[in-house]
Short mmCIF file of C-alpha atoms in Angstrom, two decimals:
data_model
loop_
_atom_site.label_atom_id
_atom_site.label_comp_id
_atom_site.label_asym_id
_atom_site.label_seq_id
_atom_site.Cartn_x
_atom_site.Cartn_y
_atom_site.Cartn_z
CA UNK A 1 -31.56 -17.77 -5.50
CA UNK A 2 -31.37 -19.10 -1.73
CA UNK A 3 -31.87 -16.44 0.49
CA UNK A 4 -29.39 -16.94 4.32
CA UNK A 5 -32.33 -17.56 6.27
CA UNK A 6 -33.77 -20.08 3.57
CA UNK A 7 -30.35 -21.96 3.81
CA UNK A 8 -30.54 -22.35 7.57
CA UNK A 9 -33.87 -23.20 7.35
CA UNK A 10 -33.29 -26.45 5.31
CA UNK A 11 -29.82 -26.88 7.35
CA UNK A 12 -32.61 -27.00 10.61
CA UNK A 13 -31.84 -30.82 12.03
CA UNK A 14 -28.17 -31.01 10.80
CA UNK A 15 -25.25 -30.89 11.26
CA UNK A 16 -23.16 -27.38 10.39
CA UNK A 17 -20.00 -25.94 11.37
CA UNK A 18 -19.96 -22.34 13.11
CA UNK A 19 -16.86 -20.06 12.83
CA UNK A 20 -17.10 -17.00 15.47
CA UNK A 21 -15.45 -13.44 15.70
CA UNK A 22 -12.84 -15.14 18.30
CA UNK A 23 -11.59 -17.61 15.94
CA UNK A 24 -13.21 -20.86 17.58
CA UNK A 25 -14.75 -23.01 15.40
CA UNK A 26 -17.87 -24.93 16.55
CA UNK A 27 -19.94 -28.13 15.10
CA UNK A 28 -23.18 -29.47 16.25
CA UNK A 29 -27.15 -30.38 15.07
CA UNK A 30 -28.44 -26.40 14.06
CA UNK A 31 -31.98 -26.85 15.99
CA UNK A 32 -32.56 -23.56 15.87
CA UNK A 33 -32.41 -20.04 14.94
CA UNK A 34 -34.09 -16.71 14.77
CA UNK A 35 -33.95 -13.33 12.39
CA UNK A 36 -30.60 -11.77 13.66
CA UNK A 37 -29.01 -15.55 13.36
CA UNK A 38 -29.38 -16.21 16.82
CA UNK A 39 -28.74 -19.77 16.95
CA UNK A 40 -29.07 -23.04 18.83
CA UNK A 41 -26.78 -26.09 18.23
CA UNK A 42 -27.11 -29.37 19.94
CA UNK A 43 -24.26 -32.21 20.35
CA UNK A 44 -22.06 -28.88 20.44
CA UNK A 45 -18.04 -29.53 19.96
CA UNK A 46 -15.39 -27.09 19.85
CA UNK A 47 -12.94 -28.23 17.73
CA UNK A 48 -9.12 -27.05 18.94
CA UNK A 49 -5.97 -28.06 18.00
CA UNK A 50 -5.39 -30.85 20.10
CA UNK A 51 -8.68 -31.48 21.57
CA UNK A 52 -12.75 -31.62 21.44
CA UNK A 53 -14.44 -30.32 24.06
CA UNK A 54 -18.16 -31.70 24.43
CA UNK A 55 -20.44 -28.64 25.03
CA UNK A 56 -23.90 -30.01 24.80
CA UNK A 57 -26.84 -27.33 23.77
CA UNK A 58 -25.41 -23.76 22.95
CA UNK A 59 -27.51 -21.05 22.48
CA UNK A 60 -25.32 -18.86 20.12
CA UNK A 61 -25.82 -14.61 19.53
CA UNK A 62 -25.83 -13.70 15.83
CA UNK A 63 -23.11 -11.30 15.88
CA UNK A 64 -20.77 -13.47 17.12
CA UNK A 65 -20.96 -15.50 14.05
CA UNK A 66 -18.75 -14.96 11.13
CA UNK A 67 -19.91 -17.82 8.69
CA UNK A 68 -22.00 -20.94 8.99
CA UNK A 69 -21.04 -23.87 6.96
CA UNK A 70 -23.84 -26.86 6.18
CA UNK A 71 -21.86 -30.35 6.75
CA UNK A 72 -24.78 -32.55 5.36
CA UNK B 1 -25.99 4.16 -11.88
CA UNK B 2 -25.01 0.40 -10.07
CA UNK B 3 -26.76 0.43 -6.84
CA UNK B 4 -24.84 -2.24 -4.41
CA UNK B 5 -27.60 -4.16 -4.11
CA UNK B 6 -28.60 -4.65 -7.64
CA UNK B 7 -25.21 -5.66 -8.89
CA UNK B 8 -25.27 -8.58 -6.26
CA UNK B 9 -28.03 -9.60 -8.33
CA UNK B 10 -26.43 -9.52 -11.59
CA UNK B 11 -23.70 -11.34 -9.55
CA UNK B 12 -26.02 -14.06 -9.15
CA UNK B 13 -24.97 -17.82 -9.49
CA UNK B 14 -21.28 -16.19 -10.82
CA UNK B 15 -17.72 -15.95 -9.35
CA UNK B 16 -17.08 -13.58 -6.70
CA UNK B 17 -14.28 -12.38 -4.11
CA UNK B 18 -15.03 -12.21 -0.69
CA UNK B 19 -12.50 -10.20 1.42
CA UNK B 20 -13.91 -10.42 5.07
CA UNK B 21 -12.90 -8.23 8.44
CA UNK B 22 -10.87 -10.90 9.88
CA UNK B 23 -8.84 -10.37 6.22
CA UNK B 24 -10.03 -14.03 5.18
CA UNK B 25 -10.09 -14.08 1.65
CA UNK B 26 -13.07 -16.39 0.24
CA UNK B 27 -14.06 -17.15 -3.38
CA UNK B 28 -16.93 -19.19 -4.38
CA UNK B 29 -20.38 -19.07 -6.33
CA UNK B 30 -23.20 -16.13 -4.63
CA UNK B 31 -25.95 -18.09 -5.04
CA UNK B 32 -27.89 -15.79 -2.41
CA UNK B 33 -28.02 -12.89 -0.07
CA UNK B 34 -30.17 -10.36 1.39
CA UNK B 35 -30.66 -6.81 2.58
CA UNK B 36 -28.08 -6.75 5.23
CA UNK B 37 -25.72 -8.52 2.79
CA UNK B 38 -25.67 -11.78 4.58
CA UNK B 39 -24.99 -13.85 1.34
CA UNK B 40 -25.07 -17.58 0.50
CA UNK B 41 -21.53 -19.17 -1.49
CA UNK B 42 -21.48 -22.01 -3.21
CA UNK B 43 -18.12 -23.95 -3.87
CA UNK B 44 -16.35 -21.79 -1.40
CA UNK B 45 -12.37 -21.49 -1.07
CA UNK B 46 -10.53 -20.32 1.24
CA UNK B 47 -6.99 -19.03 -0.16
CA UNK B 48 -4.49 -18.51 2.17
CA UNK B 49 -0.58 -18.41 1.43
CA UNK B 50 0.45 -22.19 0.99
CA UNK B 51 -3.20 -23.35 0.23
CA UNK B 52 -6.74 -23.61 -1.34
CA UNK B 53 -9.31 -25.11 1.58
CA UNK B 54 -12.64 -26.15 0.21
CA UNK B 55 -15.41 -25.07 2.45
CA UNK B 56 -18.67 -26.09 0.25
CA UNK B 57 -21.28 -24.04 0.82
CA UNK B 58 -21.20 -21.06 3.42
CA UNK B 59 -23.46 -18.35 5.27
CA UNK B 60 -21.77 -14.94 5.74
CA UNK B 61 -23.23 -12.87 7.75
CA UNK B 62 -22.99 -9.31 6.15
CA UNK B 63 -21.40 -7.44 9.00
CA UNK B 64 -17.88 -9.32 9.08
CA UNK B 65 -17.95 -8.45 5.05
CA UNK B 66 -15.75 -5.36 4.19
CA UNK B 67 -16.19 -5.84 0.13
CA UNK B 68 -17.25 -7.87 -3.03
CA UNK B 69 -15.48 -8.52 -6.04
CA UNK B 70 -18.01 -10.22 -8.96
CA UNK B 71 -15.07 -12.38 -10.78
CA UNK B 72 -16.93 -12.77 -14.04
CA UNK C 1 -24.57 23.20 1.71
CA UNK C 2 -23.46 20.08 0.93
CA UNK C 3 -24.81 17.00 1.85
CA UNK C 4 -22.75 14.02 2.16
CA UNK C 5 -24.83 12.09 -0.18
CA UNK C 6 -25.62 15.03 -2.64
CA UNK C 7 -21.72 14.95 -2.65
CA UNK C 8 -21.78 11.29 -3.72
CA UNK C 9 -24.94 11.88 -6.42
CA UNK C 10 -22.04 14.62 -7.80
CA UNK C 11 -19.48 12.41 -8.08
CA UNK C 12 -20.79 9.36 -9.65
CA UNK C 13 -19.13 8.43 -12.59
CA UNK C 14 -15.86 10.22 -11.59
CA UNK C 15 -13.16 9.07 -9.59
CA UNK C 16 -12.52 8.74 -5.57
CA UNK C 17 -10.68 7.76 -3.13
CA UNK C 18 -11.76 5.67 -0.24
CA UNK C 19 -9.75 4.74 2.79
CA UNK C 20 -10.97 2.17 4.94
CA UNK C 21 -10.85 1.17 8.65
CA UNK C 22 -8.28 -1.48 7.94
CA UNK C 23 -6.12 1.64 6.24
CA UNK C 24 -6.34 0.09 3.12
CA UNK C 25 -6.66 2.84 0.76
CA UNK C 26 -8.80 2.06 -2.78
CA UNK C 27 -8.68 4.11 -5.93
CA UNK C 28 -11.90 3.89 -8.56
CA UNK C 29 -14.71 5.03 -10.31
CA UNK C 30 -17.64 5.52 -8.14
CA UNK C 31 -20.20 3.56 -10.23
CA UNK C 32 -23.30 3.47 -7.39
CA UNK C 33 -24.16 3.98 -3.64
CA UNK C 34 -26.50 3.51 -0.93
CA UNK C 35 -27.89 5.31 1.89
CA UNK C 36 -26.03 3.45 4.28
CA UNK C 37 -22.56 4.48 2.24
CA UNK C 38 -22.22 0.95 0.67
CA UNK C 39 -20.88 2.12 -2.50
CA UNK C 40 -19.87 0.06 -5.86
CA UNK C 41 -16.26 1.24 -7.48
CA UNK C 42 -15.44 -0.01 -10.85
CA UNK C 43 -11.86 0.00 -12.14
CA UNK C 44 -10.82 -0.18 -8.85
CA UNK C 45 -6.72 0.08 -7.85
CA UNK C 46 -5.51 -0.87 -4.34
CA UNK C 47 -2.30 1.38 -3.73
CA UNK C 48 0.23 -0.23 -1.22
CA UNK C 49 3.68 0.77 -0.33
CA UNK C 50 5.20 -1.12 -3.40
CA UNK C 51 2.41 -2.10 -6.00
CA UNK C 52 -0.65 -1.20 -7.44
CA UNK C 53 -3.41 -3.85 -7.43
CA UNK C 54 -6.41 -4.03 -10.21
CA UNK C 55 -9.36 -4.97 -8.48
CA UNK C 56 -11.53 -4.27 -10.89
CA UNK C 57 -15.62 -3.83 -9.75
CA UNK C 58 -15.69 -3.96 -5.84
CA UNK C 59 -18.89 -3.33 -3.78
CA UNK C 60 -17.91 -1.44 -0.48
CA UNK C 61 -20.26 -1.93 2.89
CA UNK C 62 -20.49 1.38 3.94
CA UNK C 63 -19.90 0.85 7.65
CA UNK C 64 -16.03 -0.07 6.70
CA UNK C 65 -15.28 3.28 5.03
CA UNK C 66 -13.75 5.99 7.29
CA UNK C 67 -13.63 9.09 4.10
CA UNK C 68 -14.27 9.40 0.90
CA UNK C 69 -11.79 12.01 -1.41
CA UNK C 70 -13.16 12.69 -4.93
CA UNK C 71 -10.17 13.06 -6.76
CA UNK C 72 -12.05 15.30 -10.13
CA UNK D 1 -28.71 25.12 25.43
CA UNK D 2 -26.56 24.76 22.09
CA UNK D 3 -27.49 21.18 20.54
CA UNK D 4 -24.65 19.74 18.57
CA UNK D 5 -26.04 19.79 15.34
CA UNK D 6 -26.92 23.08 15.55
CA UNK D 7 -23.10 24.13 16.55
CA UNK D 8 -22.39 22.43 13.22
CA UNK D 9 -24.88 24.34 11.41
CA UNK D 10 -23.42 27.61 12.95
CA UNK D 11 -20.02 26.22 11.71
CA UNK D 12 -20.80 25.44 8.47
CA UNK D 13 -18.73 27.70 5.75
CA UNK D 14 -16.24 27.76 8.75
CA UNK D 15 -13.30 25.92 9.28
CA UNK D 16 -13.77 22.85 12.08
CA UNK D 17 -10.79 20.42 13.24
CA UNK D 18 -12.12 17.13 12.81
CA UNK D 19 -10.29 14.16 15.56
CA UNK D 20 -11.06 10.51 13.52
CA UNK D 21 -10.87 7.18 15.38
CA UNK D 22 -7.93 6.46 14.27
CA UNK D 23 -6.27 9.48 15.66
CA UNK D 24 -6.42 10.88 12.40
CA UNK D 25 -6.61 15.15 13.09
CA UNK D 26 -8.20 16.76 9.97
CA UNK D 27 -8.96 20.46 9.45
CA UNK D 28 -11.00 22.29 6.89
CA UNK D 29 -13.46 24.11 6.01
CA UNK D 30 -17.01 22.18 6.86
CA UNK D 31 -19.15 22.92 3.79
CA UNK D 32 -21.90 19.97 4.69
CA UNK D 33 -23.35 17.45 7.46
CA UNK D 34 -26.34 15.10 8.13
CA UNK D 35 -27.99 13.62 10.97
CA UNK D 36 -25.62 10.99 11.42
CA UNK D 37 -22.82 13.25 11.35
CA UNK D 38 -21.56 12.44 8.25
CA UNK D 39 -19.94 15.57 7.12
CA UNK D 40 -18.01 17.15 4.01
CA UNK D 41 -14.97 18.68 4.25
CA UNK D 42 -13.47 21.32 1.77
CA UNK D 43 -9.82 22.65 1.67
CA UNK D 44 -9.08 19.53 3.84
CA UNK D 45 -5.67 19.33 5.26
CA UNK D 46 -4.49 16.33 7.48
CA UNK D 47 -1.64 17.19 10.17
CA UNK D 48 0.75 14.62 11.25
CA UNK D 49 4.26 14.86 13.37
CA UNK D 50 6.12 16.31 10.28
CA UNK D 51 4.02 16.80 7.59
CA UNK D 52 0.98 18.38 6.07
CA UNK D 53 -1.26 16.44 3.44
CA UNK D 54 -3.66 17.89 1.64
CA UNK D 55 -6.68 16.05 0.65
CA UNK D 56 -8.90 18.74 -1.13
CA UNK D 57 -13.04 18.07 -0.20
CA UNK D 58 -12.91 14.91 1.71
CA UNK D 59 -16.68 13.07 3.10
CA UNK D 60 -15.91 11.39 6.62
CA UNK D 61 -18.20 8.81 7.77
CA UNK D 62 -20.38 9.89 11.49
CA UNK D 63 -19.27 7.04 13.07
CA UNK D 64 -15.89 7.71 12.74
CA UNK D 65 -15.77 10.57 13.94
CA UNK D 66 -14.78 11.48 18.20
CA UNK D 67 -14.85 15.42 18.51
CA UNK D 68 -15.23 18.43 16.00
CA UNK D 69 -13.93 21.82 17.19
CA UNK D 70 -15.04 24.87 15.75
CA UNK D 71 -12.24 26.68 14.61
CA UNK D 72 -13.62 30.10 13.98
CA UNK E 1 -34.89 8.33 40.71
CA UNK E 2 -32.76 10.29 38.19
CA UNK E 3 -32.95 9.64 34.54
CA UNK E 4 -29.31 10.36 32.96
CA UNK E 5 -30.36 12.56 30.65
CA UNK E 6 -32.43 14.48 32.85
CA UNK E 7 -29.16 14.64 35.24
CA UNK E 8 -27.66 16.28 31.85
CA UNK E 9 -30.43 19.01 31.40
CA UNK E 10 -29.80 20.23 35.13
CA UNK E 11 -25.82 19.84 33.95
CA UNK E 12 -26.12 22.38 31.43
CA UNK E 13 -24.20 25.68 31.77
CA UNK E 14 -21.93 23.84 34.22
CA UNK E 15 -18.60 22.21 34.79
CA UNK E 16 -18.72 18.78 33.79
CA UNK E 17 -15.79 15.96 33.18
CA UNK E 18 -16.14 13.23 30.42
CA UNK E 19 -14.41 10.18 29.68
CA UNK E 20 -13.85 9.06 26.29
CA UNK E 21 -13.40 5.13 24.77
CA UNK E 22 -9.85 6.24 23.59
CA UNK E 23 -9.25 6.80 27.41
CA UNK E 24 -8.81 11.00 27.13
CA UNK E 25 -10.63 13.35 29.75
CA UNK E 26 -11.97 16.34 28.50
CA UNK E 27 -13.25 19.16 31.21
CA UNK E 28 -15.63 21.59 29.86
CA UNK E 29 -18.75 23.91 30.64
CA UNK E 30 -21.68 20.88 28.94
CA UNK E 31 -23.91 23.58 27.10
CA UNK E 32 -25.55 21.30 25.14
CA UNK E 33 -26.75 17.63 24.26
CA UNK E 34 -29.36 15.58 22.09
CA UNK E 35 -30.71 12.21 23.17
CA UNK E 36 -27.93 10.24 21.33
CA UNK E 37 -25.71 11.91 24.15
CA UNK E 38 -23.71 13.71 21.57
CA UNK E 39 -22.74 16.53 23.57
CA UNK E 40 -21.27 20.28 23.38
CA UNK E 41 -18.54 21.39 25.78
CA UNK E 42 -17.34 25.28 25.78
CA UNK E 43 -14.07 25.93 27.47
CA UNK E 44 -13.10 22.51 27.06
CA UNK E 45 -9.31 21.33 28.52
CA UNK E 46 -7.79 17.95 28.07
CA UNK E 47 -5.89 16.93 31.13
CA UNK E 48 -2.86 14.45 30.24
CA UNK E 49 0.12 13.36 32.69
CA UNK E 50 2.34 16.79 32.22
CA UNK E 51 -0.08 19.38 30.40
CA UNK E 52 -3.46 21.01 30.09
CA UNK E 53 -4.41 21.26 26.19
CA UNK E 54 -6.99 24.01 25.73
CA UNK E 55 -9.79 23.18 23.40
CA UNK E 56 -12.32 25.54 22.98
CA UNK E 57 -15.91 24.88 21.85
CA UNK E 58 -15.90 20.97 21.50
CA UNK E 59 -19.17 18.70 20.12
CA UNK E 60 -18.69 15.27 21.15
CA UNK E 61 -20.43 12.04 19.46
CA UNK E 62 -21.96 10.35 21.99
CA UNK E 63 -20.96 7.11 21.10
CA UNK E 64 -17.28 7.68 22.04
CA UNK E 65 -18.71 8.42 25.47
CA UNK E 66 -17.83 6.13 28.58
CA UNK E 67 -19.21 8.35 31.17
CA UNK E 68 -20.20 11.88 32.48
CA UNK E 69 -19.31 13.48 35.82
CA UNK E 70 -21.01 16.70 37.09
CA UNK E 71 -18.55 18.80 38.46
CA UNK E 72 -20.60 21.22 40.54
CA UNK F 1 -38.79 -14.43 36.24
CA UNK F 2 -36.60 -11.77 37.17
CA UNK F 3 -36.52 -9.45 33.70
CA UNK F 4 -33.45 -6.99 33.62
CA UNK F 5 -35.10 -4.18 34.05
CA UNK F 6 -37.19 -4.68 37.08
CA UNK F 7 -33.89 -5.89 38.70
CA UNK F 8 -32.47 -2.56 37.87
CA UNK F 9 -35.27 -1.06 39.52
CA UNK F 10 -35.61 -2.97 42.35
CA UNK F 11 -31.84 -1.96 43.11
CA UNK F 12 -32.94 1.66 42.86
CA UNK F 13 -30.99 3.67 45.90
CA UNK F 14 -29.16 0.68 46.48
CA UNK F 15 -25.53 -0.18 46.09
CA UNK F 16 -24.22 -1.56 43.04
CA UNK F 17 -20.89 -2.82 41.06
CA UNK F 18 -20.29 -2.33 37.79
CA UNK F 19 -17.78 -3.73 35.51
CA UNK F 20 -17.40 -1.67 32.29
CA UNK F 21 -15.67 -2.91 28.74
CA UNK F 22 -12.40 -1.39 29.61
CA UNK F 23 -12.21 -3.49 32.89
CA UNK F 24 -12.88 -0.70 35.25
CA UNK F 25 -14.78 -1.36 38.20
CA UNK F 26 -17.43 1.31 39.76
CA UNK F 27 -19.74 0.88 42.59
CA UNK F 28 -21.86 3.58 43.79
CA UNK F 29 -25.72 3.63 44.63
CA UNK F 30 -27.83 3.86 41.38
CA UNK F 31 -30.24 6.40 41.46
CA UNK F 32 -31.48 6.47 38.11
CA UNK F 33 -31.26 4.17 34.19
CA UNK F 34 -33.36 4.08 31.08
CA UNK F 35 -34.16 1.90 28.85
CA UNK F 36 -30.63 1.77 27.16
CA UNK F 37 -28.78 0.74 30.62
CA UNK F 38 -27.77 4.16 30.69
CA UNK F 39 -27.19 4.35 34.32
CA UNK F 40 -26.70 7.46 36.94
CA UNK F 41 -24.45 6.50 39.77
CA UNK F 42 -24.04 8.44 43.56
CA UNK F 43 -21.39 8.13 45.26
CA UNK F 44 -18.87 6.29 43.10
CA UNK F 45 -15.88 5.40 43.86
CA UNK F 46 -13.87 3.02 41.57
CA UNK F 47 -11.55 0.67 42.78
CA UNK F 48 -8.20 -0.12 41.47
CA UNK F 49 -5.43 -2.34 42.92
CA UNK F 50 -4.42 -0.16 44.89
CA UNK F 51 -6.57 3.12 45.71
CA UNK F 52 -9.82 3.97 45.89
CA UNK F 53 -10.47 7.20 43.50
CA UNK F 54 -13.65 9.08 44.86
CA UNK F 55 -15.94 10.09 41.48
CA UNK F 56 -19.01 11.46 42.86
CA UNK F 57 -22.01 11.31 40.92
CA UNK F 58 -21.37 9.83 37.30
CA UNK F 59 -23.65 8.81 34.09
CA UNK F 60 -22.38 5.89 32.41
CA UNK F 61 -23.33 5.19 28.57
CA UNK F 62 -25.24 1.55 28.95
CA UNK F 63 -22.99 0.27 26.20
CA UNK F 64 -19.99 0.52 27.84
CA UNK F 65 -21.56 -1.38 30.53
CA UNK F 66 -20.32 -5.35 30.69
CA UNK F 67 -22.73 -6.47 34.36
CA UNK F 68 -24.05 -4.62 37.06
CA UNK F 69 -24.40 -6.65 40.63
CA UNK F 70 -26.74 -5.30 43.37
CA UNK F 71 -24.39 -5.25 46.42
CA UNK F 72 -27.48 -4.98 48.92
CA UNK G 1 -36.99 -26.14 15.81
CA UNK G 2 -36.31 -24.81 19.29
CA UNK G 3 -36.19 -20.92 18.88
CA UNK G 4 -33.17 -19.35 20.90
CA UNK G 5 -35.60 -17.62 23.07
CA UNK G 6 -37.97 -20.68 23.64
CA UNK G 7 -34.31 -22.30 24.49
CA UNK G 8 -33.70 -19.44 26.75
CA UNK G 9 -37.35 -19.77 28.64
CA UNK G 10 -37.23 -23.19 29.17
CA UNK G 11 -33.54 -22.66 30.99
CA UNK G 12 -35.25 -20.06 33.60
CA UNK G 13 -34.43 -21.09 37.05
CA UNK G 14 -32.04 -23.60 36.15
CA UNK G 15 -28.44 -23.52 35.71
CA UNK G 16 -26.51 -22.34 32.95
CA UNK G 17 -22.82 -21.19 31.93
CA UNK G 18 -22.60 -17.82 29.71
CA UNK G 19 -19.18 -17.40 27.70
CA UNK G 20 -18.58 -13.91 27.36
CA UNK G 21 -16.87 -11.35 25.01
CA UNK G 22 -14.09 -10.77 27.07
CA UNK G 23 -13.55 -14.62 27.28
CA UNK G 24 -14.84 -14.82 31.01
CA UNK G 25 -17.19 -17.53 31.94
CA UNK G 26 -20.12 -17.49 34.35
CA UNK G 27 -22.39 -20.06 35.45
CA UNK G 28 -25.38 -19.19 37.30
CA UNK G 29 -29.00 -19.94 37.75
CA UNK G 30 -30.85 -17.98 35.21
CA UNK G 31 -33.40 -16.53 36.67
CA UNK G 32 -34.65 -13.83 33.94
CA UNK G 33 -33.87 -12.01 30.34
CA UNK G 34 -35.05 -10.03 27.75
CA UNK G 35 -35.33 -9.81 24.02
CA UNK G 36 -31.92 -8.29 23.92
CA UNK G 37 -30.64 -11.03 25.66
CA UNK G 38 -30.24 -9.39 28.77
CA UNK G 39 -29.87 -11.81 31.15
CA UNK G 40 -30.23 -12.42 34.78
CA UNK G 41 -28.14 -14.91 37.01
CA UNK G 42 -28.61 -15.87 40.47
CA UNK G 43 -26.08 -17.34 42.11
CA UNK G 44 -23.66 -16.50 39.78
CA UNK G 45 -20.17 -17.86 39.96
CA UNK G 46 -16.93 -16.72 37.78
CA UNK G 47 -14.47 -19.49 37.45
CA UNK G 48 -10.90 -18.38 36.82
CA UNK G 49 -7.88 -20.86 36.30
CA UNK G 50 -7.08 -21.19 39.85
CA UNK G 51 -10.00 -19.67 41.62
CA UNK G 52 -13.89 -19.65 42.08
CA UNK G 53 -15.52 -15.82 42.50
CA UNK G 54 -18.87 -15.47 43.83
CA UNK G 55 -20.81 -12.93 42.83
CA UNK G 56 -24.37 -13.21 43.62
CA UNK G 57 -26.56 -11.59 41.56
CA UNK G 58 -25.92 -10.19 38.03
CA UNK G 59 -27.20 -8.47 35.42
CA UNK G 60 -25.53 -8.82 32.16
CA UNK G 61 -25.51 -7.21 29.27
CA UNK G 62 -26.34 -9.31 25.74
CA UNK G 63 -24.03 -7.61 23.33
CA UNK G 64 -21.42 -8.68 25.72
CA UNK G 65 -22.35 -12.69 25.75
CA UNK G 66 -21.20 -15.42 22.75
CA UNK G 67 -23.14 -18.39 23.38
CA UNK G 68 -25.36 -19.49 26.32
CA UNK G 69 -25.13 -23.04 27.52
CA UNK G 70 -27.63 -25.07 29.64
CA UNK G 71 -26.38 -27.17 32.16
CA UNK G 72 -29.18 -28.79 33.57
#
């Protein structure tokens, strides 16, 4: 059994991909992360169709988030 | 009696159907999940019309879930 | 007096109907519930305009249900 | 001062008009509640532009509910 | 300083106008409320472009509430 | 550090815009809030493109409420 | 691991830009917040596609805001 929380625990220091209520998707290093999946990525891009846009450190509220995807 | 929560465990490391608010459609391996129903896939894909996308494994979190199918 | 989830306790084992905030409307055998109105149907149909779909065992979150008919 | 859930407790056995979300209008008699509003329904009968369904004893999730007028 | 709800209590037994989420306006005499802001209108009236719909005794959940205005 | 709540008291009997979810703009003086952002407003008057609709006093449910800027 | 709180403490009094729900974007220097995410910008400033507003002060709301990004 791996509990959520476990999961992002051992995904702490790599990369994942984020998918939001609004439909953008975003990748970076997960450095962070609280109970209600509050989260912090770092080397933040937002993927779109025809571009990435470089966003840095983004502190993310849980209940934005639909799913969380390790990459590594 | 099947309380929700105890036939996610029996669904444990088996096949289920995840249909999600956003009417995403994911099937993969629950190989976790808690009281809030955030749950852990494993071997996720997504099916939509003209495709199968593999997505690995993925966090839901429980509140964009609207229900569970156990496929086996 | 009937409570909602006395109503539920009575009806277990029989079947209901549930329509949900995305109007999809689910036929089944209420098999198990919750306090928060997550509720596990077994046998379950979906009835759309044109076909019925087996669905077989589906776990409901509550907070996606608008009313619950039992149909016995 | 007449708290809402005692109106509903003077209304119970009576019959209520029930406006959903959805702009769903249901009527019947309201034979339970709870503190979240949940509430049950008997002789239930939903009123659209033409037509009048009947649904029987219906539960309706609180938090789908916008206004209940006593009808009696 | 005036709390809001104790700008309700000294409300009570008078005119007051209410905006709903779904964008209605309901008039009534407020003759009751809990701390959830569910509240109880008597002589309520809904006010649209070309008519005045009276409503009677309405209890409101307070959750479908944008905003209160005293009328008196 | 400036925490919410001491801003919101610090702009007690002062002169402040809101923006609420729907995209309506109030300003008024706030005269009273609780813990929830509730808010009591004197003097409102929300502005649209082209009028200025006089509203009194109003209490605003704090989730409806998007930011609140101290005009003075 | 950099909580998103600890994130949030070590951004006070600098600069940051907050995406919100309703797809606006502010940047501002953060000068307080709460456990609710709350927040508190100084100097805030909304940029549109063709226009800079200033705004001063605000207090926003943090079931309104997405993600949080430090720019300094």
């Amino acid at each position: 059994m791996v509990m959520p929380l476990s999961l992002l625990e051992k995904s702490t220091d790599k990369k994942v991909s984020l998918l939001l209520k609004d439909n953008r998707v975003l990748e970076g290093v997960l450095i962070g992360y609280d109970d209600y999946l509050n989260m912090v990525l770092d080397n933040t891009e937002e993927t779109t169709e025809d571009q990435v846009k470089r966003l840095g450190t983004v502190i993310l509220r849980g209940n934005n988030v639909v799913s969380i995807t390790p990459l590594q």
